[in-house]
PDB file of C-alpha atoms and ligand atoms in Angstrom:
ATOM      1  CA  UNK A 307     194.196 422.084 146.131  1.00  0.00           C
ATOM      2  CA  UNK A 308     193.042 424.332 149.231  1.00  0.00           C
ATOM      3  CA  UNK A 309     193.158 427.743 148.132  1.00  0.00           C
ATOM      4  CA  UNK A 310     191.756 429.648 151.267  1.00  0.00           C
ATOM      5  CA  UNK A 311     193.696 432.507 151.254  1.00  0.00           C
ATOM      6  CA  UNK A 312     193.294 433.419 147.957  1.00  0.00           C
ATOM      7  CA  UNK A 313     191.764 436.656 148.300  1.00  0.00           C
ATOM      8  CA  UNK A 314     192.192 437.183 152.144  1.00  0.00           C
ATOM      9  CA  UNK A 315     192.532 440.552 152.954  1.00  0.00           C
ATOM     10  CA  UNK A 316     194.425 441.370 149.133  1.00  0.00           C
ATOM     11  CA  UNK A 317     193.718 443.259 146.079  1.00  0.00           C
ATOM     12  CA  UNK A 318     191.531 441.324 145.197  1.00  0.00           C
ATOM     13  CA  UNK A 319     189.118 441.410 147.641  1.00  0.00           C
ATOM     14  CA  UNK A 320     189.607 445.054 147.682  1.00  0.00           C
ATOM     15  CA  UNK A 321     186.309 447.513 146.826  1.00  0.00           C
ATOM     16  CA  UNK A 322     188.228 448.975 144.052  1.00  0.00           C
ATOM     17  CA  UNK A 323     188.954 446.020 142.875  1.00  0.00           C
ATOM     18  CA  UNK A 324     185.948 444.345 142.577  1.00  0.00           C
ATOM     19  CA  UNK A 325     183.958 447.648 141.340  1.00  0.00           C
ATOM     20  CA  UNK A 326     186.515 447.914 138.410  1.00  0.00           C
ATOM     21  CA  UNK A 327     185.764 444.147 137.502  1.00  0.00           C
ATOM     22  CA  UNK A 328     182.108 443.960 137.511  1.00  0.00           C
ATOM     23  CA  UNK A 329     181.927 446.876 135.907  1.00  0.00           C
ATOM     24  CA  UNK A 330     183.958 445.634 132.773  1.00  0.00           C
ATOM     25  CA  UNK A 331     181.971 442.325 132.784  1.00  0.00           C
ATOM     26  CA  UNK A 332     178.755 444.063 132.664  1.00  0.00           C
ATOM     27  CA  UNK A 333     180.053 445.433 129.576  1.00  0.00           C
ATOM     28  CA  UNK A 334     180.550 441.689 128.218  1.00  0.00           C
ATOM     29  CA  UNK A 335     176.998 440.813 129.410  1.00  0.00           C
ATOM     30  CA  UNK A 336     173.673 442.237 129.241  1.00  0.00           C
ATOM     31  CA  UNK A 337     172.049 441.343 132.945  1.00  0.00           C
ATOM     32  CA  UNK A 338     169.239 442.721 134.522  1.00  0.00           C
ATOM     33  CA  UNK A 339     167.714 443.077 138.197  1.00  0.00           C
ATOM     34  CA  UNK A 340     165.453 438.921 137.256  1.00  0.00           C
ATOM     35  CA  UNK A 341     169.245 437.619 136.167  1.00  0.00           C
ATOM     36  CA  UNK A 342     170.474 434.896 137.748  1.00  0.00           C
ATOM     37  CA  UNK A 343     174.149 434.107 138.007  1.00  0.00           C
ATOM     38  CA  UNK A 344     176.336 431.257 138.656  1.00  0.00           C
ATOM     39  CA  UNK A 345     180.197 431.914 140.027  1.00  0.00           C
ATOM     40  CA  UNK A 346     182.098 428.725 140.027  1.00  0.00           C
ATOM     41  CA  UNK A 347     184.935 428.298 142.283  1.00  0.00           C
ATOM     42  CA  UNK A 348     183.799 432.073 143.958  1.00  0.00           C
ATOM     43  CA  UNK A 349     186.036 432.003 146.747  1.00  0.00           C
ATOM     44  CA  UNK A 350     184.500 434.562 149.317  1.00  0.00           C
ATOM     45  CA  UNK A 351     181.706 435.320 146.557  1.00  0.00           C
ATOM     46  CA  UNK A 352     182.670 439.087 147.503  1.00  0.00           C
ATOM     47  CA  UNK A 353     182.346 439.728 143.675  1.00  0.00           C
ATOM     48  CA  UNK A 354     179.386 438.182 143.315  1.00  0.00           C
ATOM     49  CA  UNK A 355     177.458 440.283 146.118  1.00  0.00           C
ATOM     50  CA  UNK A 356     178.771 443.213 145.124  1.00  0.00           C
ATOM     51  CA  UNK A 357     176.976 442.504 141.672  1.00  0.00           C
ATOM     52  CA  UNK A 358     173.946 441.491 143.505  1.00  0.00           C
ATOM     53  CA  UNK A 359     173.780 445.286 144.990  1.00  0.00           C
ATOM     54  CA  UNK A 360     175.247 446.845 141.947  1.00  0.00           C
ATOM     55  CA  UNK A 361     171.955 444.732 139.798  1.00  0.00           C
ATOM     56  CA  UNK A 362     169.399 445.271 142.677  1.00  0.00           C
ATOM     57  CA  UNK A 363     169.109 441.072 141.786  1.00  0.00           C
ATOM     58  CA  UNK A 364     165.104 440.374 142.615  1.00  0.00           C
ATOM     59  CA  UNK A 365     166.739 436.864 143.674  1.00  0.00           C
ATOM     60  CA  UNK A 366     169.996 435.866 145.411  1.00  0.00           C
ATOM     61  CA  UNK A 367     173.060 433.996 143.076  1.00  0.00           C
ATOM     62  CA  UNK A 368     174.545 430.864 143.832  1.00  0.00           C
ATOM     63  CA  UNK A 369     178.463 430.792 144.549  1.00  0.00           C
ATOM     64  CA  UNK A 370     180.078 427.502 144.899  1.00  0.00           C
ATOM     65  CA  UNK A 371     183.104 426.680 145.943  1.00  0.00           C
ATOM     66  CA  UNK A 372     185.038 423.702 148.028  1.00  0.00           C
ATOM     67  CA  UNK A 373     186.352 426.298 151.129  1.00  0.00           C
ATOM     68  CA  UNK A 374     183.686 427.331 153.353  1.00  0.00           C
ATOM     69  CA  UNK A 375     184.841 430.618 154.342  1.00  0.00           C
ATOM     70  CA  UNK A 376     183.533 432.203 157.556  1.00  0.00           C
ATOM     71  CA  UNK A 377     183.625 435.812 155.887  1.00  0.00           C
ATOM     72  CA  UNK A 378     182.029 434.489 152.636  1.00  0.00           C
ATOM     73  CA  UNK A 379     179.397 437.326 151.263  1.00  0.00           C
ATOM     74  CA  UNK A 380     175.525 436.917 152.671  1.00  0.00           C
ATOM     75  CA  UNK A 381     174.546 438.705 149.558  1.00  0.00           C
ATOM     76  CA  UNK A 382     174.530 435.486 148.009  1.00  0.00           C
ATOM     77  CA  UNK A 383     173.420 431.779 148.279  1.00  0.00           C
ATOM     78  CA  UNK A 384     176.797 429.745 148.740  1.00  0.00           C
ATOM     79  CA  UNK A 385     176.844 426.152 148.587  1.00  0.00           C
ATOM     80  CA  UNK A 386     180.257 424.679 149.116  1.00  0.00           C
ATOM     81  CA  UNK A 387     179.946 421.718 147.162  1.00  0.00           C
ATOM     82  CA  UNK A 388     182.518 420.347 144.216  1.00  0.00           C
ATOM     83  CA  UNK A 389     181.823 422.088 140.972  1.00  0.00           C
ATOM     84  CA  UNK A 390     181.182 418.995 138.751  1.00  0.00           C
ATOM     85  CA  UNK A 391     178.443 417.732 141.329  1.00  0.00           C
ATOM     86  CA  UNK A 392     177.223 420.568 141.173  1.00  0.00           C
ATOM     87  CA  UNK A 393     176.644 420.889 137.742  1.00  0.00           C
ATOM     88  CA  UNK A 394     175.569 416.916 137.142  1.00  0.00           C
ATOM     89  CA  UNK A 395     172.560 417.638 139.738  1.00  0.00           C
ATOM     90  CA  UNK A 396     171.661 421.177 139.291  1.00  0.00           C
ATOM     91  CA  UNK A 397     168.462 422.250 138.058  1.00  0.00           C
ATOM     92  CA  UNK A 398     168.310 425.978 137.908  1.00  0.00           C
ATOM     93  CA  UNK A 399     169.331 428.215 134.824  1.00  0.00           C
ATOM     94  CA  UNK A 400     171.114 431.111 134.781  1.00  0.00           C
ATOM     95  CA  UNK A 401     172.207 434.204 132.428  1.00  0.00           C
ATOM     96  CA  UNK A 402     175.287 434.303 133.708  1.00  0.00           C
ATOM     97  CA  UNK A 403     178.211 431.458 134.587  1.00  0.00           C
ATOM     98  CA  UNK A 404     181.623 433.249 135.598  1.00  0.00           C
ATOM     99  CA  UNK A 405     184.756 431.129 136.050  1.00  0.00           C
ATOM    100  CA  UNK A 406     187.236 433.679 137.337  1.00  0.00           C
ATOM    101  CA  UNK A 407     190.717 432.012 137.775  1.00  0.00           C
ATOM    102  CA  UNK A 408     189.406 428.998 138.427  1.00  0.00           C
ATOM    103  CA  UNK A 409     189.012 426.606 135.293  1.00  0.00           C
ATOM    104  CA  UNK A 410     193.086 426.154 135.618  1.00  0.00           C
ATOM    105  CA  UNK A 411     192.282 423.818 138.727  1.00  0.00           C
ATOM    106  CA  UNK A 412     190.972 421.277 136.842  1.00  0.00           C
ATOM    107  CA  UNK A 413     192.139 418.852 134.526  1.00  0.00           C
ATOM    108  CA  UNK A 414     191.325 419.079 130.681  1.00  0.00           C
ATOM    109  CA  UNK A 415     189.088 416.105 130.918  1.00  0.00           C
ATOM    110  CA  UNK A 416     186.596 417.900 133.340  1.00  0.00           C
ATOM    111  CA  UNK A 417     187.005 420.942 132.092  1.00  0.00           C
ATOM    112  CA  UNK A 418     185.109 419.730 128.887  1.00  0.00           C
ATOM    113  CA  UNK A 419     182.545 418.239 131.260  1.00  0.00           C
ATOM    114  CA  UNK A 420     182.152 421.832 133.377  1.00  0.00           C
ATOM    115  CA  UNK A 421     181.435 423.411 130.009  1.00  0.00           C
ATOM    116  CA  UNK A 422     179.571 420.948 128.415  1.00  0.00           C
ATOM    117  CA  UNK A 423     177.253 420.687 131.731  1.00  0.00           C
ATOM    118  CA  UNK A 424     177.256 424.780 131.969  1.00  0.00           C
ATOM    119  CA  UNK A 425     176.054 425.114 128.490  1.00  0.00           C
ATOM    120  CA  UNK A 426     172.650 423.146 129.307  1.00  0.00           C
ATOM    121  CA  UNK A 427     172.399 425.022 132.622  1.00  0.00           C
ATOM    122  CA  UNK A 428     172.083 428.630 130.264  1.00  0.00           C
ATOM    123  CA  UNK A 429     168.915 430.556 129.923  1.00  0.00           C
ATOM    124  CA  UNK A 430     168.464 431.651 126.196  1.00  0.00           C
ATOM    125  CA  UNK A 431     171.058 434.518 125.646  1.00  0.00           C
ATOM    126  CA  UNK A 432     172.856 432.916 128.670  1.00  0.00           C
ATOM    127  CA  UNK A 433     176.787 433.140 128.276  1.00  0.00           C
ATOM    128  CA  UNK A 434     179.640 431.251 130.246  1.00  0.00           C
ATOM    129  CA  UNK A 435     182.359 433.325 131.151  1.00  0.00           C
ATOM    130  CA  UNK A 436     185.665 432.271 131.348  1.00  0.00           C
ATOM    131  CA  UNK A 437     188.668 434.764 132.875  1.00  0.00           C
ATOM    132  CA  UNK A 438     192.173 433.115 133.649  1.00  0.00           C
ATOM    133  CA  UNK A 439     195.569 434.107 133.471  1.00  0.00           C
ATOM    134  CA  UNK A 440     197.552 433.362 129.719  1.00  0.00           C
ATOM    135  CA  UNK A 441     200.552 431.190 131.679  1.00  0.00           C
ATOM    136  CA  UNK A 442     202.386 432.059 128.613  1.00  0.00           C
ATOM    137  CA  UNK A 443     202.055 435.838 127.430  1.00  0.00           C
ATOM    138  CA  UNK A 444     202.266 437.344 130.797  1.00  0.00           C
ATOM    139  CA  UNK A 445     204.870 439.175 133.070  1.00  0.00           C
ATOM    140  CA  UNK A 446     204.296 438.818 136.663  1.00  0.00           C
ATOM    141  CA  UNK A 447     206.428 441.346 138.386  1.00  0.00           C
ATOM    142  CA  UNK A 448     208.544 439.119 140.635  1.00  0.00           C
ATOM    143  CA  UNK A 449     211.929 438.917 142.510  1.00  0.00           C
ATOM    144  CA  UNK A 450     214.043 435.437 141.607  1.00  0.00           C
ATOM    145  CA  UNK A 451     212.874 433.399 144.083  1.00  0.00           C
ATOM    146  CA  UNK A 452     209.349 434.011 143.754  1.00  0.00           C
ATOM    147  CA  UNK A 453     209.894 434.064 139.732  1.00  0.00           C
ATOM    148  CA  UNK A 454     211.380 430.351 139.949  1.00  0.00           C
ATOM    149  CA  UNK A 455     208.700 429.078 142.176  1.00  0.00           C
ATOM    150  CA  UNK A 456     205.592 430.213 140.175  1.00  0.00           C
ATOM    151  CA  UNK A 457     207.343 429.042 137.037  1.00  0.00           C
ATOM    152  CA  UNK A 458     207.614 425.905 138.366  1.00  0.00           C
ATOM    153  CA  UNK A 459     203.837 425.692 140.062  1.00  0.00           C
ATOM    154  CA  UNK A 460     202.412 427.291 136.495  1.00  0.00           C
ATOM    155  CA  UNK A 461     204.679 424.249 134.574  1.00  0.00           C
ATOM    156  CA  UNK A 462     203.182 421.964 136.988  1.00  0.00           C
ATOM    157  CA  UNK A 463     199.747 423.045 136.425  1.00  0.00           C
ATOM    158  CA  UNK A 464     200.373 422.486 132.571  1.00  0.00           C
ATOM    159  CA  UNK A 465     201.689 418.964 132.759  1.00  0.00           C
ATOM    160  CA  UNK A 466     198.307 418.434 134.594  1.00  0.00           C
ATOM    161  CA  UNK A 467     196.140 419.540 131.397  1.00  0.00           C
TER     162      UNK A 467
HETATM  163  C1  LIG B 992     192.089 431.250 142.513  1.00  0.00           C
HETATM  164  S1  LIG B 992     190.603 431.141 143.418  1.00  0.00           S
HETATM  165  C2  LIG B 992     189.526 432.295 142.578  1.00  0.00           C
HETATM  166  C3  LIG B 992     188.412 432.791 143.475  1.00  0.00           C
HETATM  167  C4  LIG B 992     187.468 433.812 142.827  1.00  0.00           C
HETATM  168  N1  LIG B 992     186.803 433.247 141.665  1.00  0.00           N
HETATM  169  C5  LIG B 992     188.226 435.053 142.456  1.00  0.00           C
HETATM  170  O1  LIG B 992     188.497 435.264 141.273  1.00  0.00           O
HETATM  171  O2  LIG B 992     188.562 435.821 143.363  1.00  0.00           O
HETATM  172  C6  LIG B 992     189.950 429.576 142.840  1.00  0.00           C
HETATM  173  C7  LIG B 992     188.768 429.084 143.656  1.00  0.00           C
HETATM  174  O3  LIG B 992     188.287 427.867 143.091  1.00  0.00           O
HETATM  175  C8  LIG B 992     187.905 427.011 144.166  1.00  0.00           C
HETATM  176  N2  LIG B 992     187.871 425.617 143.689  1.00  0.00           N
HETATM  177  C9  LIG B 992     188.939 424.801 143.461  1.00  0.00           C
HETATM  178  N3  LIG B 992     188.529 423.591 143.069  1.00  0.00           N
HETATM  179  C10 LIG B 992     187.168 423.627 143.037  1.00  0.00           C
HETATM  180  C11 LIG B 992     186.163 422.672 142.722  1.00  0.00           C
HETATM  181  N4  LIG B 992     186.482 421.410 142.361  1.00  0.00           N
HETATM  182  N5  LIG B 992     184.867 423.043 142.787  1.00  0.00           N
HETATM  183  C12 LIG B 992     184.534 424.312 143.187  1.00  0.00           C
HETATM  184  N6  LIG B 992     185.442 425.253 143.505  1.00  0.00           N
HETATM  185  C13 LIG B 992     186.744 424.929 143.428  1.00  0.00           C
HETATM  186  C14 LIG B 992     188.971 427.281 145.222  1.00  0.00           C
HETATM  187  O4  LIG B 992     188.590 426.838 146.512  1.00  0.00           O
HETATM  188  C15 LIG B 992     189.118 428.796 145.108  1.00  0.00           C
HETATM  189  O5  LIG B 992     188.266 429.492 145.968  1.00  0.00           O
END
């Protein structure tokens, strides 16, 4: 699934945004100016520079993703490359893996794989982090039209897992 406009010019790309998020996953992870972080599926990887600044990061992250965008953050080193190969030929650790809205792409059998291969790509105190949206317990403030079709794209999705 292309998903290139994703954050184009919306919310959330916006500065406010992205300060407000980093900030509350700093308070889920201890990281440090020598961390190293992994964002799969990062989009533009805007989230990930601004953590690069926001850490003073000694080294530059890795963001992969399948779109090459031409505005993608330089903050960071992006590699557009399919998650899963990715992970089976990786050899750097990290502290930090963040899957933000993204783990609902896949299907259930490599999602176990992604995790599994994530787990072995942790520093010690490492953590995978895992943000997506409960398809069930969640109001999405819509008019009819638009409430039909993501109900139908979200019921899709879950015949997929
Ligand atoms: C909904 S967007 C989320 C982007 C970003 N993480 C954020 O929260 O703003 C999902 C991203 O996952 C990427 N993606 C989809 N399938 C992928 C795959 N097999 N490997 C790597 N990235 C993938 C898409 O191109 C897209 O940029």
């Amino acid at each position: 699934m292309s998903l290139k406009n994703w954050d184009n010019k919306t919310w959330l790309s916006s500065p406010s945004y992205i300060k407000s998020f980093n900030n509350f996953l700093l308070k889920q992870v201890k990281l440090n100016k020598n961390s190293q972080i992994l964002d799969i599926g990062c989009g533009r990887g805007k989230i990930l520079g601004s953590l690069s600044l926001k850490l003073s990061l000694k080294r530059k992250s890795t963001g992969i993703d399948i779109e090459n965008h031409k505005d993608r953050d330089k903050r960071i080193i992006f590699k557009k490359i399919d998650a899963l190969k990715f992970l089976k030929n990786n050899k750097k650790r990290f502290d930090l893996i963040l899957l933000k809205q993204t783990i609902h792409l896949f299907k259930i059998k490599d999602i176990k794989t992604i995790l599994k291969l994530s787990k072995t790509l942790l520093n010690p105190n490492g953590k995978i982090i895992i943000f997506t949206l409960d398809p069930i317990n969640n109001e999405i403030p819509t008019f009819s039209i638009m409430r039909k079709k993501t109900e139908k794209s979200l019921n899709k999705r879950q015949e997929n897992y």
